[in-house]
């Protein structure tokens, strides 16, 4: 029996915000170009200083990519962000790709 595994390399798998993403924004601006695709899921990490004071365990937000533009540095989401994600000189929120594409193929006569 033969098993072939095919996939696509997405790079980078995470990057930092190039500017602050405000609550209500439906896109983020990234420091690095990405080759991500519409339909994939990403997480925008929380940037609040102390997440025990706000009544929620964190402000991480998972979103589905609607479009990627400006050479891969702008990612538009299917719905707006609920929270503000900081990006300043001292630190920046991170955006990480959660989705992967892998195809598994076996021989037609294998079980």
JSON list of C-alpha atoms in Angstrom, two decimals:
[
{"chain": "A", "resi": 1, "resn": "UNK", "atom": "CA", "xyz": [0.00, 0.00, 0.00]},
{"chain": "A", "resi": 2, "resn": "UNK", "atom": "CA", "xyz": [1.12, 3.51, -0.80]},
{"chain": "A", "resi": 3, "resn": "UNK", "atom": "CA", "xyz": [0.00, 6.68, 0.91]},
{"chain": "A", "resi": 4, "resn": "UNK", "atom": "CA", "xyz": [0.80, 10.07, -0.58]},
{"chain": "A", "resi": 5, "resn": "UNK", "atom": "CA", "xyz": [0.44, 13.23, 1.48]},
{"chain": "A", "resi": 6, "resn": "UNK", "atom": "CA", "xyz": [0.22, 16.59, -0.23]},
{"chain": "A", "resi": 7, "resn": "UNK", "atom": "CA", "xyz": [-0.04, 19.99, 1.33]},
{"chain": "A", "resi": 8, "resn": "UNK", "atom": "CA", "xyz": [0.57, 23.62, 0.74]},
{"chain": "A", "resi": 9, "resn": "UNK", "atom": "CA", "xyz": [3.05, 25.62, 2.77]},
{"chain": "A", "resi": 10, "resn": "UNK", "atom": "CA", "xyz": [1.57, 28.79, 4.22]},
{"chain": "A", "resi": 11, "resn": "UNK", "atom": "CA", "xyz": [4.14, 31.32, 5.28]},
{"chain": "A", "resi": 12, "resn": "UNK", "atom": "CA", "xyz": [4.48, 32.84, 7.70]},
{"chain": "A", "resi": 13, "resn": "UNK", "atom": "CA", "xyz": [2.12, 30.98, 9.98]},
{"chain": "A", "resi": 14, "resn": "UNK", "atom": "CA", "xyz": [1.96, 34.00, 12.28]},
{"chain": "A", "resi": 15, "resn": "UNK", "atom": "CA", "xyz": [2.90, 37.65, 12.20]},
{"chain": "A", "resi": 16, "resn": "UNK", "atom": "CA", "xyz": [2.34, 40.85, 14.16]},
{"chain": "A", "resi": 17, "resn": "UNK", "atom": "CA", "xyz": [-0.05, 43.71, 13.62]},
{"chain": "A", "resi": 18, "resn": "UNK", "atom": "CA", "xyz": [1.41, 46.68, 11.73]},
{"chain": "A", "resi": 19, "resn": "UNK", "atom": "CA", "xyz": [-1.13, 49.02, 13.32]},
{"chain": "A", "resi": 20, "resn": "UNK", "atom": "CA", "xyz": [-3.83, 48.96, 15.96]},
{"chain": "A", "resi": 21, "resn": "UNK", "atom": "CA", "xyz": [-6.99, 47.05, 15.04]},
{"chain": "A", "resi": 22, "resn": "UNK", "atom": "CA", "xyz": [-10.01, 48.68, 16.64]},
{"chain": "A", "resi": 23, "resn": "UNK", "atom": "CA", "xyz": [-13.24, 47.07, 17.75]},
{"chain": "A", "resi": 24, "resn": "UNK", "atom": "CA", "xyz": [-15.53, 47.19, 14.71]},
{"chain": "A", "resi": 25, "resn": "UNK", "atom": "CA", "xyz": [-12.70, 46.86, 12.15]},
{"chain": "A", "resi": 26, "resn": "UNK", "atom": "CA", "xyz": [-13.20, 44.08, 9.63]},
{"chain": "A", "resi": 27, "resn": "UNK", "atom": "CA", "xyz": [-9.54, 43.91, 8.60]},
{"chain": "A", "resi": 28, "resn": "UNK", "atom": "CA", "xyz": [-6.05, 43.94, 10.04]},
{"chain": "A", "resi": 29, "resn": "UNK", "atom": "CA", "xyz": [-2.78, 45.30, 8.68]},
{"chain": "A", "resi": 30, "resn": "UNK", "atom": "CA", "xyz": [0.20, 42.98, 9.05]},
{"chain": "A", "resi": 31, "resn": "UNK", "atom": "CA", "xyz": [3.94, 43.53, 9.39]},
{"chain": "A", "resi": 32, "resn": "UNK", "atom": "CA", "xyz": [4.77, 40.66, 7.03]},
{"chain": "A", "resi": 33, "resn": "UNK", "atom": "CA", "xyz": [3.30, 39.54, 3.73]},
{"chain": "A", "resi": 34, "resn": "UNK", "atom": "CA", "xyz": [1.30, 36.31, 4.02]},
{"chain": "A", "resi": 35, "resn": "UNK", "atom": "CA", "xyz": [0.08, 33.82, 1.43]},
{"chain": "A", "resi": 36, "resn": "UNK", "atom": "CA", "xyz": [-3.09, 32.95, 3.31]},
{"chain": "A", "resi": 37, "resn": "UNK", "atom": "CA", "xyz": [-6.40, 32.36, 1.50]},
{"chain": "A", "resi": 38, "resn": "UNK", "atom": "CA", "xyz": [-10.07, 33.25, 1.88]},
{"chain": "A", "resi": 39, "resn": "UNK", "atom": "CA", "xyz": [-11.90, 30.63, 3.91]},
{"chain": "A", "resi": 40, "resn": "UNK", "atom": "CA", "xyz": [-9.00, 29.94, 6.27]},
{"chain": "A", "resi": 41, "resn": "UNK", "atom": "CA", "xyz": [-9.28, 30.74, 9.97]},
{"chain": "A", "resi": 42, "resn": "UNK", "atom": "CA", "xyz": [-6.95, 32.97, 11.97]},
{"chain": "A", "resi": 43, "resn": "UNK", "atom": "CA", "xyz": [-6.71, 34.09, 15.57]},
{"chain": "A", "resi": 44, "resn": "UNK", "atom": "CA", "xyz": [-6.00, 37.68, 16.61]},
{"chain": "A", "resi": 45, "resn": "UNK", "atom": "CA", "xyz": [-4.42, 37.50, 20.05]},
{"chain": "A", "resi": 46, "resn": "UNK", "atom": "CA", "xyz": [-5.50, 39.52, 23.04]},
{"chain": "A", "resi": 47, "resn": "UNK", "atom": "CA", "xyz": [-3.44, 42.60, 23.90]},
{"chain": "A", "resi": 48, "resn": "UNK", "atom": "CA", "xyz": [-5.13, 43.72, 27.11]},
{"chain": "A", "resi": 49, "resn": "UNK", "atom": "CA", "xyz": [-2.74, 44.17, 30.01]},
{"chain": "A", "resi": 50, "resn": "UNK", "atom": "CA", "xyz": [-4.69, 42.21, 32.62]},
{"chain": "A", "resi": 51, "resn": "UNK", "atom": "CA", "xyz": [-7.46, 40.00, 31.32]},
{"chain": "A", "resi": 52, "resn": "UNK", "atom": "CA", "xyz": [-8.69, 39.12, 34.83]},
{"chain": "A", "resi": 53, "resn": "UNK", "atom": "CA", "xyz": [-10.20, 42.60, 35.28]},
{"chain": "A", "resi": 54, "resn": "UNK", "atom": "CA", "xyz": [-12.50, 42.66, 32.25]},
{"chain": "A", "resi": 55, "resn": "UNK", "atom": "CA", "xyz": [-14.79, 39.77, 33.11]},
{"chain": "A", "resi": 56, "resn": "UNK", "atom": "CA", "xyz": [-13.67, 37.55, 30.22]},
{"chain": "A", "resi": 57, "resn": "UNK", "atom": "CA", "xyz": [-10.82, 35.05, 30.24]},
{"chain": "A", "resi": 58, "resn": "UNK", "atom": "CA", "xyz": [-9.23, 36.65, 27.17]},
{"chain": "A", "resi": 59, "resn": "UNK", "atom": "CA", "xyz": [-9.95, 38.72, 24.10]},
{"chain": "A", "resi": 60, "resn": "UNK", "atom": "CA", "xyz": [-8.53, 36.32, 21.52]},
{"chain": "A", "resi": 61, "resn": "UNK", "atom": "CA", "xyz": [-10.71, 36.38, 18.42]},
{"chain": "A", "resi": 62, "resn": "UNK", "atom": "CA", "xyz": [-11.03, 33.68, 15.76]},
{"chain": "A", "resi": 63, "resn": "UNK", "atom": "CA", "xyz": [-12.10, 34.95, 12.36]},
{"chain": "A", "resi": 64, "resn": "UNK", "atom": "CA", "xyz": [-12.52, 33.54, 8.85]},
{"chain": "A", "resi": 65, "resn": "UNK", "atom": "CA", "xyz": [-10.56, 35.27, 6.10]},
{"chain": "A", "resi": 66, "resn": "UNK", "atom": "CA", "xyz": [-12.77, 36.96, 3.51]},
{"chain": "A", "resi": 67, "resn": "UNK", "atom": "CA", "xyz": [-9.95, 38.48, 1.41]},
{"chain": "A", "resi": 68, "resn": "UNK", "atom": "CA", "xyz": [-6.20, 39.10, 1.41]},
{"chain": "A", "resi": 69, "resn": "UNK", "atom": "CA", "xyz": [-4.96, 42.29, -0.22]},
{"chain": "A", "resi": 70, "resn": "UNK", "atom": "CA", "xyz": [-2.16, 44.79, -0.63]},
{"chain": "A", "resi": 71, "resn": "UNK", "atom": "CA", "xyz": [0.36, 42.11, -1.53]},
{"chain": "A", "resi": 72, "resn": "UNK", "atom": "CA", "xyz": [-0.53, 39.98, 1.48]},
{"chain": "A", "resi": 73, "resn": "UNK", "atom": "CA", "xyz": [-0.30, 42.62, 4.22]},
{"chain": "A", "resi": 74, "resn": "UNK", "atom": "CA", "xyz": [-4.04, 43.27, 4.66]},
{"chain": "A", "resi": 75, "resn": "UNK", "atom": "CA", "xyz": [-6.40, 40.51, 5.80]},
{"chain": "A", "resi": 76, "resn": "UNK", "atom": "CA", "xyz": [-10.14, 41.16, 5.70]},
{"chain": "A", "resi": 77, "resn": "UNK", "atom": "CA", "xyz": [-12.49, 39.11, 7.87]},
{"chain": "A", "resi": 78, "resn": "UNK", "atom": "CA", "xyz": [-16.00, 37.76, 7.46]},
{"chain": "A", "resi": 79, "resn": "UNK", "atom": "CA", "xyz": [-17.15, 39.86, 10.43]},
{"chain": "A", "resi": 80, "resn": "UNK", "atom": "CA", "xyz": [-15.79, 42.78, 12.48]},
{"chain": "A", "resi": 81, "resn": "UNK", "atom": "CA", "xyz": [-13.59, 42.42, 15.53]},
{"chain": "A", "resi": 82, "resn": "UNK", "atom": "CA", "xyz": [-15.27, 42.72, 18.92]},
{"chain": "A", "resi": 83, "resn": "UNK", "atom": "CA", "xyz": [-12.19, 44.04, 20.75]},
{"chain": "A", "resi": 84, "resn": "UNK", "atom": "CA", "xyz": [-9.34, 46.45, 20.11]},
{"chain": "A", "resi": 85, "resn": "UNK", "atom": "CA", "xyz": [-5.94, 44.82, 19.50]},
{"chain": "A", "resi": 86, "resn": "UNK", "atom": "CA", "xyz": [-2.96, 47.05, 20.23]},
{"chain": "A", "resi": 87, "resn": "UNK", "atom": "CA", "xyz": [0.06, 47.65, 18.00]},
{"chain": "A", "resi": 88, "resn": "UNK", "atom": "CA", "xyz": [2.63, 50.16, 19.20]},
{"chain": "A", "resi": 89, "resn": "UNK", "atom": "CA", "xyz": [6.36, 50.52, 19.28]},
{"chain": "A", "resi": 90, "resn": "UNK", "atom": "CA", "xyz": [6.82, 48.42, 22.42]},
{"chain": "A", "resi": 91, "resn": "UNK", "atom": "CA", "xyz": [4.63, 45.46, 21.42]},
{"chain": "A", "resi": 92, "resn": "UNK", "atom": "CA", "xyz": [2.05, 44.38, 18.86]},
{"chain": "A", "resi": 93, "resn": "UNK", "atom": "CA", "xyz": [-0.78, 41.90, 18.83]},
{"chain": "A", "resi": 94, "resn": "UNK", "atom": "CA", "xyz": [-0.23, 38.73, 16.84]},
{"chain": "A", "resi": 95, "resn": "UNK", "atom": "CA", "xyz": [-2.25, 37.13, 14.07]},
{"chain": "A", "resi": 96, "resn": "UNK", "atom": "CA", "xyz": [-1.82, 33.38, 13.57]},
{"chain": "A", "resi": 97, "resn": "UNK", "atom": "CA", "xyz": [-3.10, 31.06, 10.87]},
{"chain": "A", "resi": 98, "resn": "UNK", "atom": "CA", "xyz": [-5.15, 28.21, 12.32]},
{"chain": "A", "resi": 99, "resn": "UNK", "atom": "CA", "xyz": [-6.14, 26.42, 9.09]},
{"chain": "A", "resi": 100, "resn": "UNK", "atom": "CA", "xyz": [-4.03, 23.99, 7.11]},
{"chain": "A", "resi": 101, "resn": "UNK", "atom": "CA", "xyz": [-4.69, 22.16, 3.85]},
{"chain": "A", "resi": 102, "resn": "UNK", "atom": "CA", "xyz": [-3.53, 18.55, 3.63]},
{"chain": "A", "resi": 103, "resn": "UNK", "atom": "CA", "xyz": [-4.69, 15.92, 1.15]},
{"chain": "A", "resi": 104, "resn": "UNK", "atom": "CA", "xyz": [-4.25, 12.23, 1.84]},
{"chain": "A", "resi": 105, "resn": "UNK", "atom": "CA", "xyz": [-4.40, 9.84, -1.12]},
{"chain": "A", "resi": 106, "resn": "UNK", "atom": "CA", "xyz": [-4.08, 6.10, -1.14]},
{"chain": "A", "resi": 107, "resn": "UNK", "atom": "CA", "xyz": [-4.04, 3.60, -3.96]},
{"chain": "A", "resi": 108, "resn": "UNK", "atom": "CA", "xyz": [-7.49, 3.04, -5.47]},
{"chain": "A", "resi": 109, "resn": "UNK", "atom": "CA", "xyz": [-7.49, -0.67, -4.55]},
{"chain": "A", "resi": 110, "resn": "UNK", "atom": "CA", "xyz": [-6.37, -0.18, -0.94]},
{"chain": "A", "resi": 111, "resn": "UNK", "atom": "CA", "xyz": [-8.74, -0.35, 2.01]}
]
